[in-house]
XYZ file of C-alpha atoms in Angstrom:
73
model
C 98.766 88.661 108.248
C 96.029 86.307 109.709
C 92.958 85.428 107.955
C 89.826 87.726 108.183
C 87.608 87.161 111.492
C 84.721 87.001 109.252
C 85.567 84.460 106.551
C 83.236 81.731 107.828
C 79.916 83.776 107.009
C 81.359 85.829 103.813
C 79.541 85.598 100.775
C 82.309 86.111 98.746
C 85.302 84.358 100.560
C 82.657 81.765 100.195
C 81.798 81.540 96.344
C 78.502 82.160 97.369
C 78.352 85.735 95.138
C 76.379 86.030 91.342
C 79.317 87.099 89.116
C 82.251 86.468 90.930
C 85.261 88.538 89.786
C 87.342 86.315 87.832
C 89.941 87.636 89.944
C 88.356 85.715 93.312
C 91.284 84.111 94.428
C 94.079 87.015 93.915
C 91.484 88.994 96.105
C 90.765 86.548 98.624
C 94.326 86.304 98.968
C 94.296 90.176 99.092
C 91.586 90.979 101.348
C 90.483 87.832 102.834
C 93.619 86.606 103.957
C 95.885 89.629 103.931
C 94.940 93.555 105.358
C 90.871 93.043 105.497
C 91.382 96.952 106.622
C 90.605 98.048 102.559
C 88.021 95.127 101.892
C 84.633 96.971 100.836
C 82.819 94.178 102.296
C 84.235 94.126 105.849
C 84.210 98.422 106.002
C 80.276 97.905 105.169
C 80.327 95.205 108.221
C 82.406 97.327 110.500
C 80.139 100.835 109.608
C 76.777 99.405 109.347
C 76.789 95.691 110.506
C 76.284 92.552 108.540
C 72.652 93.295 107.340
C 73.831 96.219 105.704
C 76.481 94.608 103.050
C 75.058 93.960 99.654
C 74.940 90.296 99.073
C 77.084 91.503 95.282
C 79.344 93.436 96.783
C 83.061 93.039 96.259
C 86.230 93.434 98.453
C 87.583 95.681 96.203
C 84.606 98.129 95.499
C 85.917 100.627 98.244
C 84.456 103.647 96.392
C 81.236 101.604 96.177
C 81.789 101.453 100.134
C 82.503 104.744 101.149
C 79.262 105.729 99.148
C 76.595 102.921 101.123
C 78.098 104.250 104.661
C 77.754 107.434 103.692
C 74.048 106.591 102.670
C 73.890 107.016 99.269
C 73.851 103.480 97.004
């Protein structure tokens, strides 16, 4: 798998999140550098665009996802 095409300006690939998941590097290895196509972060990017992903979001909050495209919170 290659690397995600948005790692340079990820909050979280970056440490840059409050409350990282202790878990960071199993999911960066996951999502970041493995099948981005289930990371919550880049299906926010892809829907919405950059602006839209919440700076605390996490690659694996999917259902949290699914909810901000669809317009809820």
């Amino acid at each position: 798998m290659a690397d995600c095409e948005c790692l340079a300006g990820c909050l979280f690939f970056n440490d840059k999140l409050q409350n990282m998941p202790t878990a960071a590097n199993s999911l960066k290895k996951r999502f970041c550098r493995g099948d981005n196509a289930n990371c919550a972060r880049h299906m926010v990017l892809a829907a919405l665009g950059r602006e839209r992903v919440p700076p605390d979001l996490s690659p694996n909050q999917q259902d949290r996802a699914r909810a901000i495209i669809s317009g809820g919170k």
